[in-house]
Tab-separated table of C-alpha atoms in Angstrom:
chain	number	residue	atom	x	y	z
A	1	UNK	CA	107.143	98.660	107.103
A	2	UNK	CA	105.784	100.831	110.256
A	3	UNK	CA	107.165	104.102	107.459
A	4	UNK	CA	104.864	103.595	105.166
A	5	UNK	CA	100.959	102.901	106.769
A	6	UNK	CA	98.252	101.736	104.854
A	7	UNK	CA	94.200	102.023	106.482
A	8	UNK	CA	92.541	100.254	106.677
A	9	UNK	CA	94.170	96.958	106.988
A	10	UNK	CA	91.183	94.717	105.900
A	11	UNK	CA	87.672	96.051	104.175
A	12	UNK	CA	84.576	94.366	102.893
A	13	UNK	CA	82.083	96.252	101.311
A	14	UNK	CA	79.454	95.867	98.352
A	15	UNK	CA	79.180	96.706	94.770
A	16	UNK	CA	78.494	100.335	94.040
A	17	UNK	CA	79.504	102.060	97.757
A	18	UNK	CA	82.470	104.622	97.187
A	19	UNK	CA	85.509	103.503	99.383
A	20	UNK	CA	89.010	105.341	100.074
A	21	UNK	CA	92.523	103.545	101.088
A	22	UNK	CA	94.842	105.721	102.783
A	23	UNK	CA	98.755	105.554	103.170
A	24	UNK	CA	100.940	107.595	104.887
A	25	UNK	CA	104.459	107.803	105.230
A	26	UNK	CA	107.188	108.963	107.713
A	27	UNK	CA	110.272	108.639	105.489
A	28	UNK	CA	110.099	111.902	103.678
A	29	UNK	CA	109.940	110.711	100.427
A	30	UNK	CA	108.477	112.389	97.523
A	31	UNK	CA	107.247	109.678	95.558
A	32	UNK	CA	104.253	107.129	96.399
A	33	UNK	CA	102.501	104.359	94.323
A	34	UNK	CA	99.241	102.688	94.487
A	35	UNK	CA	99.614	99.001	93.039
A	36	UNK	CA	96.859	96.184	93.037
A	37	UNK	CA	98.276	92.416	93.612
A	38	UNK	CA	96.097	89.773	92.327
A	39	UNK	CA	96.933	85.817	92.383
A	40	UNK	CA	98.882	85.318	88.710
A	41	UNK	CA	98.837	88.645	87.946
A	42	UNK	CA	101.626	90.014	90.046
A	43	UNK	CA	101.470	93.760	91.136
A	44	UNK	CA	100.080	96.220	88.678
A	45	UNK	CA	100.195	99.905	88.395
A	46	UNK	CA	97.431	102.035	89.458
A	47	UNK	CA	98.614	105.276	89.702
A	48	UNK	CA	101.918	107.453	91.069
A	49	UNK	CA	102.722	110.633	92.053
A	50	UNK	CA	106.605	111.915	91.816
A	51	UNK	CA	105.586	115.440	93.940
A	52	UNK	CA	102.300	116.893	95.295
A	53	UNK	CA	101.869	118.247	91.914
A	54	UNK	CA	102.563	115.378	89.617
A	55	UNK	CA	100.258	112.491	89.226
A	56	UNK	CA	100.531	110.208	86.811
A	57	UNK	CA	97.806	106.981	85.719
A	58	UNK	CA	99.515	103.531	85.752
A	59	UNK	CA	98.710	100.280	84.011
A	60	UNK	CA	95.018	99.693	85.346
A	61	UNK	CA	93.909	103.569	86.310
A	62	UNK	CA	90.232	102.984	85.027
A	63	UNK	CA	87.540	102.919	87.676
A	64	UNK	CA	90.153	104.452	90.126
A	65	UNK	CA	90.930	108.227	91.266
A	66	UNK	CA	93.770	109.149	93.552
A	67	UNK	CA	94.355	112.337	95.644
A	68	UNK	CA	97.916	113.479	96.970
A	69	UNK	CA	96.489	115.766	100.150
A	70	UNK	CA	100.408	116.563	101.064
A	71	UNK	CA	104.341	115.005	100.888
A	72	UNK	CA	102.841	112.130	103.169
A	73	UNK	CA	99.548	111.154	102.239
A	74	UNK	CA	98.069	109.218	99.202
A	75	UNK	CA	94.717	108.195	99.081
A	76	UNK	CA	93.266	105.933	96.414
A	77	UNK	CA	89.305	106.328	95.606
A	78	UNK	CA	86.986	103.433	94.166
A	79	UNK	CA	84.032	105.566	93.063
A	80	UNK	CA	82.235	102.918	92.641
A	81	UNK	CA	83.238	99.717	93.622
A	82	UNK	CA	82.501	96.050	91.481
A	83	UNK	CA	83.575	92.959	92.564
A	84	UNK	CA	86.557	92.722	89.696
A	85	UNK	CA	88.257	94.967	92.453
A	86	UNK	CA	88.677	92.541	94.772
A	87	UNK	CA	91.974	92.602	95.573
A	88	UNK	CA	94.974	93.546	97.440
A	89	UNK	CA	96.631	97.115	97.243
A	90	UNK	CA	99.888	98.622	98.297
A	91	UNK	CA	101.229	101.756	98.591
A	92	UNK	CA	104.928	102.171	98.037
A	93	UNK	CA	107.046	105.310	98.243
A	94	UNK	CA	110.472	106.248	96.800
A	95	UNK	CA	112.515	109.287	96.901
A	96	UNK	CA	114.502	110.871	93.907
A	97	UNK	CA	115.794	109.285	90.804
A	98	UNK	CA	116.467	105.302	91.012
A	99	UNK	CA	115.326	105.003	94.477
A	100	UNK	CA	114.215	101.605	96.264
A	101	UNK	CA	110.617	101.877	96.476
A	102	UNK	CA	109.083	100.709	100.147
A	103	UNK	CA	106.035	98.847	100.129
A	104	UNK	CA	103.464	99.121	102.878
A	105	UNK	CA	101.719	96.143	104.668
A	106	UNK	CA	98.817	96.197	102.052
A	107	UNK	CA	95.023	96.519	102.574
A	108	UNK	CA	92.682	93.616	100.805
A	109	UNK	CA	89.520	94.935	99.334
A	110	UNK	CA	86.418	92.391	99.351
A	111	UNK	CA	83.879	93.700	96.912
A	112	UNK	CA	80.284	91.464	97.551
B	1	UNK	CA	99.994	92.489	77.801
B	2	UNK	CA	102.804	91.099	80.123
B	3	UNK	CA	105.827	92.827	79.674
B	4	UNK	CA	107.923	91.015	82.045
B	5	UNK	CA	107.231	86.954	82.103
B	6	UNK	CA	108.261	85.559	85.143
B	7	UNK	CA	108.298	81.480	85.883
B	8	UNK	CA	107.842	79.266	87.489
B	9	UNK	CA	104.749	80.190	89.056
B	10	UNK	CA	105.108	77.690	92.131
B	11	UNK	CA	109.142	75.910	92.924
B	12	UNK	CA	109.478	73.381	95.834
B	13	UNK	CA	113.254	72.408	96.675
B	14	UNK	CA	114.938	71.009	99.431
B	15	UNK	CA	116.977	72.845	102.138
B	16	UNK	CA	120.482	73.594	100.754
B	17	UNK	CA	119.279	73.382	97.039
B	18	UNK	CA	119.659	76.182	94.549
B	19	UNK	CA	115.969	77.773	93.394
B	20	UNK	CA	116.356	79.486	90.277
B	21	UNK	CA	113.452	82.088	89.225
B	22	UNK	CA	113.567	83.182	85.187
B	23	UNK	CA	112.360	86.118	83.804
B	24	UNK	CA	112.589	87.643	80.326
B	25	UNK	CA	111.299	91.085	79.132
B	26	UNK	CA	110.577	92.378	75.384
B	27	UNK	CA	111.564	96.296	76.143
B	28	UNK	CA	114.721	96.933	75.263
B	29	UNK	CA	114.656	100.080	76.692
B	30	UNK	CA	114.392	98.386	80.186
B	31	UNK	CA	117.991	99.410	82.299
B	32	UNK	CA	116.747	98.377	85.683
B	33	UNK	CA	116.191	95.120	86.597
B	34	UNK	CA	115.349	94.680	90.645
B	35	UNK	CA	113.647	91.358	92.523
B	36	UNK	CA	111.434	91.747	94.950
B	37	UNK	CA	110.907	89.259	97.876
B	38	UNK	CA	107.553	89.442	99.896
B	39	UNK	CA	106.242	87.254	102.944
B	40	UNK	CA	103.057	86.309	103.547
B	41	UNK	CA	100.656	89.258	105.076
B	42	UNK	CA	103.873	91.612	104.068
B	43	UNK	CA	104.065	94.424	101.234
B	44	UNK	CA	107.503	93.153	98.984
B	45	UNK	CA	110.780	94.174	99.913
B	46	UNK	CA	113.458	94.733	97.562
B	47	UNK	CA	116.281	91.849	97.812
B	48	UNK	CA	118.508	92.975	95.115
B	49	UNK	CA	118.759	94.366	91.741
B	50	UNK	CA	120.942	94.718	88.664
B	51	UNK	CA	121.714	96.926	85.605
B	52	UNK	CA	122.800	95.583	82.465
B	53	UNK	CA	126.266	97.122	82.781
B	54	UNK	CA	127.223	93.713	84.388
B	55	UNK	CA	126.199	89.875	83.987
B	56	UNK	CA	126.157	88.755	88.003
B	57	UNK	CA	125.671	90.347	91.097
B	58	UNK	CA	125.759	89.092	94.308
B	59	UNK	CA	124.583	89.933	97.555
B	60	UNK	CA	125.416	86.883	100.140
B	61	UNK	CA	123.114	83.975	99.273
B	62	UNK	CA	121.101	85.358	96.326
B	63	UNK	CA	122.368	85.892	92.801
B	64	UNK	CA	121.119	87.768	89.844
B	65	UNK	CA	122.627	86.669	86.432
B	66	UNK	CA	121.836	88.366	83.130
B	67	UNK	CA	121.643	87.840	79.688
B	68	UNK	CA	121.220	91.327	77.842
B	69	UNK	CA	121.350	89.884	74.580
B	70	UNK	CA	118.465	86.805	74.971
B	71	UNK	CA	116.781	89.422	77.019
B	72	UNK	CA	116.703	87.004	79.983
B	73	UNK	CA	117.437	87.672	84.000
B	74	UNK	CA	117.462	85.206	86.980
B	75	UNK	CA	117.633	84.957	90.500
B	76	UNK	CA	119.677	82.039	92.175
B	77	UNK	CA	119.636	80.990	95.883
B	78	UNK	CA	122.779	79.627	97.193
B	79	UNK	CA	122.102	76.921	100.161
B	80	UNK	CA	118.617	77.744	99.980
B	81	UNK	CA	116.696	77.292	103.749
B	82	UNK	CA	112.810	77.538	105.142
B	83	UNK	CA	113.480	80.865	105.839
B	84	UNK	CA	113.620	81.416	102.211
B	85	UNK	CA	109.968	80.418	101.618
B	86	UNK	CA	108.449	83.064	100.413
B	87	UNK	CA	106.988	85.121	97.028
B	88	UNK	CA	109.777	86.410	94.379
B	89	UNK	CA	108.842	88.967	92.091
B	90	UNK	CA	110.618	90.108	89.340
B	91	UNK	CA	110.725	93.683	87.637
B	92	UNK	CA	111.950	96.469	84.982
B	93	UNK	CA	112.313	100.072	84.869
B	94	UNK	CA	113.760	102.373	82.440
B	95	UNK	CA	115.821	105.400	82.647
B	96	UNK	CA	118.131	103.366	85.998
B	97	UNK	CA	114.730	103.169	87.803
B	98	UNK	CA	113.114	106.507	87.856
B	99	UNK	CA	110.581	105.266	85.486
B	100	UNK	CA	107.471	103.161	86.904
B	101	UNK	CA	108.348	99.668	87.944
B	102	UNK	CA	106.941	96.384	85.409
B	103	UNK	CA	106.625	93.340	87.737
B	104	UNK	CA	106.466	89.872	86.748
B	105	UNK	CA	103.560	87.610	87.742
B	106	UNK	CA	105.534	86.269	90.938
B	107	UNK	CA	106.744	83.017	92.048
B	108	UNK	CA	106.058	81.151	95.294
B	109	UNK	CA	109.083	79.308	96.441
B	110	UNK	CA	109.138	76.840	99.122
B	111	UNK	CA	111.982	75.345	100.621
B	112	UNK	CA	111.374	72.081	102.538
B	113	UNK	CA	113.355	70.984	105.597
């Protein structure tokens, strides 16, 4: 897990205030995911990026923006946050075709 | 719309007892079928994973069987322990896994002493 790092760990914040999740990752790979985990719902795509270049929306990519600042780093943006978003995110990364995807230790989002 | 159904939702069984987790999926296009095993305050870990080339795999204690033609995949857990206890996820891919993962909705297995 310390390869792929997720900041912050634990965030509350209220409806409408703009908030960014972070992950980085040591293992050079060139693929990273943002997923959201809610209780029932299992993890669901938010958005993924196969290179720099190439970003893709997932399942649930409204209300969200991502931003891939290099090979290590992908941030996920809530605009505007609302309490539906409540929630806890991972990052995962993967490298080429078929790869394991690595999970980071997750971040939970409290939206008041 | 829930591509992969996963249940049950919550198993309890007793040390050295044999969890099973189902899952089925609609896509026939699916050709990657992984589980995922994730402890609590943990991101999931992948535990093992099958293509559906073959009907079993095995990797020490935990089993995948699968059914290509009911559509159907399952993970078994040979003398199961309280080590085990923990959240199982199922998933699919396409194209051997370089598409974007499906997950099941999880289930939360508990294995008493």
């Amino acid at each position: 897990d310390a390869d792929v790092t997720q900041t912050p760990r634990n965030r509350i914040t209220k409806t409408g205030k703009r908030i960014m999740l972070e992950c980085s990752q040591t293992k050079g790979h060139d693929r990273m995911y943002w997923y959201r985990q809610d209780p029932g719902l299992g993890l669901r795509l938010i958005y993924y990026s196969f290179d720099v270049k190439d970003i893709n929306k997932g399942e649930i990519s409204d209300g969200y923006s991502v931003s891939r600042q290099a090979q290590a780093k992908f941030s996920l943006s809530l605009e505007s946050a609302i309490p539906n978003q409540t929630a806890l995110y991972f990052c995962a990364t993967s490298v080429g075709r078929g790869g394991t995807q690595y999970f980071g230790p997750g971040t939970r989002l409290t939206v008041l | 719309q829930q591509q992969v159904k996963q249940s049950p939702q919550s198993l309890i069984v007793q040390k050295g007892g044999i969890p099973i987790i189902n899952c089925a999926y609609e896509n026939t296009a699916f050709d990657y079928f992984p589980w995922y095993q994730q402890f609590p305050g943990k991101g999931p870990a992948l535990l093992i994973a099958i293509r559906p080339d073959v009907s079993e795999k095995k990797e020490g204690r935990f089993t995948i069987s699968f059914n290509k033609s009911a559509k159907q995949f399952s993970l078994h857990i040979m003398d199961s322990q309280p080590g085990d206890s923990a959240t199982y996820f199922c998933a699919a891919s396409m194209n051997f896994g370089n598409e974007k993962l499906t997950f099941g909705t999880g289930t939360r297995l508990t294995i008493i002493p």
